[in-house]
């Protein structure tokens, strides 16, 4: 009786164990590989699944979510023999659980080492200036190479980012001096350009001033010539009118003409720069008398042809 009870308990425990081994629940974001006598048969997606107890077993529990790997810093020699320290990150996702489990051993370590090797290759083909300024080109080149190399492993490398590129301190100091020299050079060029523009503007201003002065002198000369022309024209008209009056026998015109010339001559003598003292032993009556005498002479001159004709 006791032996039967023990056998029943053993059978119950064996049945419970069998059921427990045959039911598998796969969580979201995972896939399980199933092996039958050590050989891969299928993959289990998230949900509840059943196994053949004692024949099938779970081979690998593969994370299907996107993962991130930190790339440790390493020293890299650039094309121009500059040593820089580089680190980064890799983002990848498993697309085929079977390949990720059976095509490569230690998947994360393989991806990490492949990335580090290609970082050295890509940066080694660039100059220091290129490696510092073309971060996007480096990331794109690394992504292309690493993704192609890891495709047989059933994964997809979605992104590779270089976090930091650190040159040695002496090289950083040299670059800082170079940048300062470039800034000083640009400042000197801008200052020289400003002075040049100022000189050009001053020269243009002087040129315009000379042109305006010349235009003013030209205008003044034209006005003066026009005034002299009008004065000469007026003088000629006056002389013509006096001549006509003399020809007509008008003695008043003769007196006016002679008096005008006489007074003008006195003004010229008085306004001479080297004239200090002027003696005028003349009186107004004498001037008028002289004018009268001149008028009589002119009258007699006009009367003679008339007398001869008489």
mmCIF file of N, CA, C and O in Angstrom, residues 161-221:
data_model
loop_
_atom_site.group_PDB
_atom_site.id
_atom_site.type_symbol
_atom_site.label_atom_id
_atom_site.label_comp_id
_atom_site.label_asym_id
_atom_site.label_seq_id
_atom_site.Cartn_x
_atom_site.Cartn_y
_atom_site.Cartn_z
ATOM 1 N N UNK A 161 27.672 56.315 -34.421
ATOM 2 C CA UNK A 161 27.975 57.711 -34.139
ATOM 3 C C UNK A 161 29.328 57.825 -33.441
ATOM 4 O O UNK A 161 29.580 57.131 -32.453
ATOM 5 N N UNK A 162 30.183 58.690 -33.974
ATOM 6 C CA UNK A 162 31.438 59.033 -33.302
ATOM 7 C C UNK A 162 31.128 60.091 -32.249
ATOM 8 O O UNK A 162 30.641 61.176 -32.568
ATOM 9 N N UNK A 163 31.371 59.767 -30.994
ATOM 10 C CA UNK A 163 31.049 60.706 -29.925
ATOM 11 C C UNK A 163 32.108 61.780 -29.767
ATOM 12 O O UNK A 163 31.785 62.959 -29.612
ATOM 13 N N UNK A 164 33.354 61.394 -29.819
ATOM 14 C CA UNK A 164 34.401 62.369 -29.530
ATOM 15 C C UNK A 164 35.670 62.003 -30.292
ATOM 16 O O UNK A 164 36.029 60.821 -30.392
ATOM 17 N N UNK A 165 36.314 63.033 -30.839
ATOM 18 C CA UNK A 165 37.637 62.900 -31.466
ATOM 19 C C UNK A 165 38.544 63.895 -30.765
ATOM 20 O O UNK A 165 38.364 65.112 -30.895
ATOM 21 N N UNK A 166 39.504 63.402 -30.014
ATOM 22 C CA UNK A 166 40.338 64.269 -29.173
ATOM 23 C C UNK A 166 41.789 64.209 -29.635
ATOM 24 O O UNK A 166 42.467 63.191 -29.424
ATOM 25 N N UNK A 167 42.294 65.302 -30.231
ATOM 26 C CA UNK A 167 43.711 65.346 -30.570
ATOM 27 C C UNK A 167 44.555 65.542 -29.310
ATOM 28 O O UNK A 167 44.043 65.932 -28.255
ATOM 29 N N UNK A 168 45.874 65.296 -29.382
ATOM 30 C CA UNK A 168 46.742 65.559 -28.226
ATOM 31 C C UNK A 168 46.734 67.042 -27.851
ATOM 32 O O UNK A 168 46.437 67.900 -28.682
ATOM 33 N N UNK A 169 47.103 67.342 -26.602
ATOM 34 C CA UNK A 169 47.029 68.708 -26.118
ATOM 35 C C UNK A 169 47.959 69.639 -26.884
ATOM 36 O O UNK A 169 47.601 70.796 -27.174
ATOM 37 N N UNK A 170 49.171 69.169 -27.212
ATOM 38 C CA UNK A 170 50.093 70.029 -27.953
ATOM 39 C C UNK A 170 49.533 70.363 -29.332
ATOM 40 O O UNK A 170 49.693 71.481 -29.843
ATOM 41 N N UNK A 171 48.834 69.396 -29.934
ATOM 42 C CA UNK A 171 48.221 69.658 -31.231
ATOM 43 C C UNK A 171 47.048 70.629 -31.097
ATOM 44 O O UNK A 171 46.840 71.496 -31.963
ATOM 45 N N UNK A 172 46.313 70.510 -30.007
ATOM 46 C CA UNK A 172 45.217 71.452 -29.753
ATOM 47 C C UNK A 172 45.761 72.866 -29.586
ATOM 48 O O UNK A 172 45.206 73.839 -30.127
ATOM 49 N N UNK A 173 46.854 73.001 -28.845
ATOM 50 C CA UNK A 173 47.464 74.322 -28.669
ATOM 51 C C UNK A 173 47.939 74.884 -29.997
ATOM 52 O O UNK A 173 47.780 76.083 -30.282
ATOM 53 N N UNK A 174 48.551 74.024 -30.827
ATOM 54 C CA UNK A 174 49.005 74.469 -32.137
ATOM 55 C C UNK A 174 47.841 74.921 -33.010
ATOM 56 O O UNK A 174 47.921 75.949 -33.700
ATOM 57 N N UNK A 175 46.752 74.181 -32.962
ATOM 58 C CA UNK A 175 45.562 74.564 -33.733
ATOM 59 C C UNK A 175 44.984 75.878 -33.236
ATOM 60 O O UNK A 175 44.514 76.709 -34.025
ATOM 61 N N UNK A 176 45.022 76.082 -31.921
ATOM 62 C CA UNK A 176 44.516 77.341 -31.363
ATOM 63 C C UNK A 176 45.362 78.516 -31.840
ATOM 64 O O UNK A 176 44.835 79.579 -32.201
ATOM 65 N N UNK A 177 46.688 78.330 -31.861
ATOM 66 C CA UNK A 177 47.561 79.398 -32.356
ATOM 67 C C UNK A 177 47.299 79.665 -33.836
ATOM 68 O O UNK A 177 47.319 80.822 -34.289
ATOM 69 N N UNK A 178 47.088 78.603 -34.594
ATOM 70 C CA UNK A 178 46.804 78.765 -36.011
ATOM 71 C C UNK A 178 45.495 79.529 -36.231
ATOM 72 O O UNK A 178 45.421 80.425 -37.082
ATOM 73 N N UNK A 179 44.479 79.169 -35.451
ATOM 74 C CA UNK A 179 43.204 79.870 -35.579
ATOM 75 C C UNK A 179 43.344 81.339 -35.194
ATOM 76 O O UNK A 179 42.773 82.226 -35.846
ATOM 77 N N UNK A 180 44.136 81.618 -34.143
ATOM 78 C CA UNK A 180 44.342 83.006 -33.739
ATOM 79 C C UNK A 180 45.066 83.779 -34.835
ATOM 80 O O UNK A 180 44.737 84.937 -35.133
ATOM 81 N N UNK A 181 46.070 83.125 -35.451
ATOM 82 C CA UNK A 181 46.788 83.785 -36.540
ATOM 83 C C UNK A 181 45.859 84.068 -37.719
ATOM 84 O O UNK A 181 45.940 85.142 -38.336
ATOM 85 N N UNK A 182 44.972 83.133 -38.016
ATOM 86 C CA UNK A 182 44.015 83.343 -39.104
ATOM 87 C C UNK A 182 43.073 84.503 -38.790
ATOM 88 O O UNK A 182 42.771 85.334 -39.661
ATOM 89 N N UNK A 183 42.604 84.560 -37.533
ATOM 90 C CA UNK A 183 41.721 85.664 -37.158
ATOM 91 C C UNK A 183 42.455 87.002 -37.219
ATOM 92 O O UNK A 183 41.898 88.003 -37.689
ATOM 93 N N UNK A 184 43.715 87.023 -36.744
ATOM 94 C CA UNK A 184 44.494 88.259 -36.821
ATOM 95 C C UNK A 184 44.711 88.669 -38.284
ATOM 96 O O UNK A 184 44.651 89.856 -38.620
ATOM 97 N N UNK A 185 44.955 87.676 -39.124
ATOM 98 C CA UNK A 185 45.148 87.965 -40.552
ATOM 99 C C UNK A 185 43.891 88.571 -41.153
ATOM 100 O O UNK A 185 43.951 89.575 -41.886
ATOM 101 N N UNK A 186 42.734 87.965 -40.856
ATOM 102 C CA UNK A 186 41.483 88.501 -41.393
ATOM 103 C C UNK A 186 41.211 89.902 -40.861
ATOM 104 O O UNK A 186 40.733 90.771 -41.600
ATOM 105 N N UNK A 187 41.528 90.129 -39.567
ATOM 106 C CA UNK A 187 41.327 91.458 -38.994
ATOM 107 C C UNK A 187 42.225 92.481 -39.691
ATOM 108 O O UNK A 187 41.791 93.601 -39.999
ATOM 109 N N UNK A 188 43.496 92.108 -39.952
ATOM 110 C CA UNK A 188 44.411 93.019 -40.633
ATOM 111 C C UNK A 188 43.931 93.317 -42.051
ATOM 112 O O UNK A 188 43.998 94.457 -42.520
ATOM 113 N N UNK A 189 43.423 92.282 -42.721
ATOM 114 C CA UNK A 189 42.920 92.479 -44.086
ATOM 115 C C UNK A 189 41.721 93.419 -44.083
ATOM 116 O O UNK A 189 41.614 94.341 -44.908
ATOM 117 N N UNK A 190 40.811 93.212 -43.125
ATOM 118 C CA UNK A 190 39.638 94.078 -43.048
ATOM 119 C C UNK A 190 40.033 95.515 -42.717
ATOM 120 O O UNK A 190 39.467 96.468 -43.267
ATOM 121 N N UNK A 191 41.017 95.665 -41.809
ATOM 122 C CA UNK A 191 41.466 97.015 -41.463
ATOM 123 C C UNK A 191 42.102 97.699 -42.664
ATOM 124 O O UNK A 191 41.834 98.882 -42.947
ATOM 125 N N UNK A 192 42.962 96.954 -43.392
ATOM 126 C CA UNK A 192 43.590 97.527 -44.589
ATOM 127 C C UNK A 192 42.543 97.872 -45.641
ATOM 128 O O UNK A 192 42.628 98.915 -46.314
ATOM 129 N N UNK A 193 41.550 97.010 -45.787
ATOM 130 C CA UNK A 193 40.493 97.274 -46.747
ATOM 131 C C UNK A 193 39.706 98.527 -46.356
ATOM 132 O O UNK A 193 39.328 99.338 -47.213
ATOM 133 N N UNK A 194 39.472 98.687 -45.049
ATOM 134 C CA UNK A 194 38.779 99.883 -44.586
ATOM 135 C C UNK A 194 39.578 101.153 -44.864
ATOM 136 O O UNK A 194 39.029 102.162 -45.329
ATOM 137 N N UNK A 195 40.895 101.100 -44.590
ATOM 138 C CA UNK A 195 41.741 102.259 -44.878
ATOM 139 C C UNK A 195 41.743 102.558 -46.379
ATOM 140 O O UNK A 195 41.717 103.721 -46.798
ATOM 141 N N UNK A 196 41.818 101.502 -47.168
ATOM 142 C CA UNK A 196 41.824 101.687 -48.630
ATOM 143 C C UNK A 196 40.533 102.359 -49.101
ATOM 144 O O UNK A 196 40.563 103.310 -49.912
ATOM 145 N N UNK A 197 39.417 101.893 -48.578
ATOM 146 C CA UNK A 197 38.147 102.500 -48.962
ATOM 147 C C UNK A 197 38.078 103.954 -48.511
ATOM 148 O O UNK A 197 37.551 104.815 -49.240
ATOM 149 N N UNK A 198 38.615 104.229 -47.302
ATOM 150 C CA UNK A 198 38.612 105.605 -46.816
ATOM 151 C C UNK A 198 39.458 106.503 -47.715
ATOM 152 O O UNK A 198 39.059 107.629 -48.056
ATOM 153 N N UNK A 199 40.652 106.010 -48.113
ATOM 154 C CA UNK A 199 41.505 106.793 -49.005
ATOM 155 C C UNK A 199 40.824 107.030 -50.350
ATOM 156 O O UNK A 199 40.902 108.124 -50.930
ATOM 157 N N UNK A 200 40.154 105.986 -50.839
ATOM 158 C CA UNK A 200 39.450 106.136 -52.121
ATOM 159 C C UNK A 200 38.352 107.187 -52.005
ATOM 160 O O UNK A 200 38.185 108.050 -52.888
ATOM 161 N N UNK A 201 37.611 107.137 -50.885
ATOM 162 C CA UNK A 201 36.540 108.114 -50.699
ATOM 163 C C UNK A 201 37.093 109.532 -50.565
ATOM 164 O O UNK A 201 36.520 110.486 -51.113
ATOM 165 N N UNK A 202 38.229 109.653 -49.829
ATOM 166 C CA UNK A 202 38.836 110.982 -49.713
ATOM 167 C C UNK A 202 39.308 111.494 -51.069
ATOM 168 O O UNK A 202 39.132 112.664 -51.416
ATOM 169 N N UNK A 203 39.934 110.593 -51.858
ATOM 170 C CA UNK A 203 40.403 110.994 -53.187
ATOM 171 C C UNK A 203 39.226 111.380 -54.088
ATOM 172 O O UNK A 203 39.299 112.366 -54.840
ATOM 173 N N UNK A 204 38.149 110.607 -53.999
ATOM 174 C CA UNK A 204 36.965 110.934 -54.786
ATOM 175 C C UNK A 204 36.398 112.288 -54.369
ATOM 176 O O UNK A 204 35.963 113.075 -55.216
ATOM 177 N N UNK A 205 36.406 112.541 -53.038
ATOM 178 C CA UNK A 205 35.923 113.833 -52.569
ATOM 179 C C UNK A 205 36.778 114.987 -53.071
ATOM 180 O O UNK A 205 36.258 116.020 -53.518
ATOM 181 N N UNK A 206 38.120 114.802 -53.001
ATOM 182 C CA UNK A 206 39.013 115.844 -53.508
ATOM 183 C C UNK A 206 38.817 116.056 -55.008
ATOM 184 O O UNK A 206 38.813 117.193 -55.503
ATOM 185 N N UNK A 207 38.644 114.936 -55.716
ATOM 186 C CA UNK A 207 38.422 115.026 -57.163
ATOM 187 C C UNK A 207 37.143 115.805 -57.466
ATOM 188 O O UNK A 207 37.125 116.698 -58.340
ATOM 189 N N UNK A 208 36.091 115.489 -56.750
ATOM 190 C CA UNK A 208 34.826 116.187 -56.967
ATOM 191 C C UNK A 208 34.950 117.670 -56.609
ATOM 192 O O UNK A 208 34.372 118.536 -57.290
ATOM 193 N N UNK A 209 35.728 117.956 -55.525
ATOM 194 C CA UNK A 209 35.918 119.359 -55.150
ATOM 195 C C UNK A 209 36.659 120.124 -56.248
ATOM 196 O O UNK A 209 36.299 121.256 -56.598
ATOM 197 N N UNK A 210 37.711 119.485 -56.815
ATOM 198 C CA UNK A 210 38.461 120.141 -57.898
ATOM 199 C C UNK A 210 37.567 120.361 -59.112
ATOM 200 O O UNK A 210 37.593 121.427 -59.751
ATOM 201 N N UNK A 211 36.772 119.340 -59.414
ATOM 202 C CA UNK A 211 35.862 119.463 -60.563
ATOM 203 C C UNK A 211 34.868 120.587 -60.346
ATOM 204 O O UNK A 211 34.611 121.406 -61.242
ATOM 205 N N UNK A 212 34.321 120.651 -59.114
ATOM 206 C CA UNK A 212 33.358 121.715 -58.821
ATOM 207 C C UNK A 212 34.023 123.087 -58.868
ATOM 208 O O UNK A 212 33.416 124.053 -59.362
ATOM 209 N N UNK A 213 35.271 123.186 -58.335
ATOM 210 C CA UNK A 213 35.985 124.465 -58.410
ATOM 211 C C UNK A 213 36.217 124.865 -59.856
ATOM 212 O O UNK A 213 36.056 126.042 -60.233
ATOM 213 N N UNK A 214 36.630 123.879 -60.682
ATOM 214 C CA UNK A 214 36.857 124.180 -62.100
ATOM 215 C C UNK A 214 35.566 124.618 -62.779
ATOM 216 O O UNK A 214 35.551 125.551 -63.591
ATOM 217 N N UNK A 215 34.473 123.922 -62.439
ATOM 218 C CA UNK A 215 33.187 124.309 -62.995
ATOM 219 C C UNK A 215 32.807 125.722 -62.561
ATOM 220 O O UNK A 215 32.278 126.513 -63.355
ATOM 221 N N UNK A 216 33.074 126.034 -61.275
ATOM 222 C CA UNK A 216 32.768 127.385 -60.778
ATOM 223 C C UNK A 216 33.616 128.437 -61.488
ATOM 224 O O UNK A 216 33.110 129.494 -61.889
ATOM 225 N N UNK A 217 34.951 128.143 -61.643
ATOM 226 C CA UNK A 217 35.818 129.093 -62.349
ATOM 227 C C UNK A 217 35.368 129.268 -63.790
ATOM 228 O O UNK A 217 35.370 130.388 -64.333
ATOM 229 N N UNK A 218 34.975 128.151 -64.417
ATOM 230 C CA UNK A 218 34.503 128.222 -65.799
ATOM 231 C C UNK A 218 33.247 129.081 -65.901
ATOM 232 O O UNK A 218 33.123 129.939 -66.799
ATOM 233 N N UNK A 219 32.338 128.856 -64.952
ATOM 234 C CA UNK A 219 31.107 129.635 -64.949
ATOM 235 C C UNK A 219 31.393 131.116 -64.686
ATOM 236 O O UNK A 219 30.804 132.006 -65.332
ATOM 237 N N UNK A 220 32.332 131.358 -63.714
ATOM 238 C CA UNK A 220 32.684 132.756 -63.416
ATOM 239 C C UNK A 220 33.330 133.432 -64.624
ATOM 240 O O UNK A 220 33.026 134.586 -64.950
ATOM 241 N N UNK A 221 34.240 132.696 -65.298
ATOM 242 C CA UNK A 221 34.880 133.263 -66.485
ATOM 243 C C UNK A 221 33.867 133.541 -67.590
ATOM 244 O O UNK A 221 33.920 134.569 -68.270
#
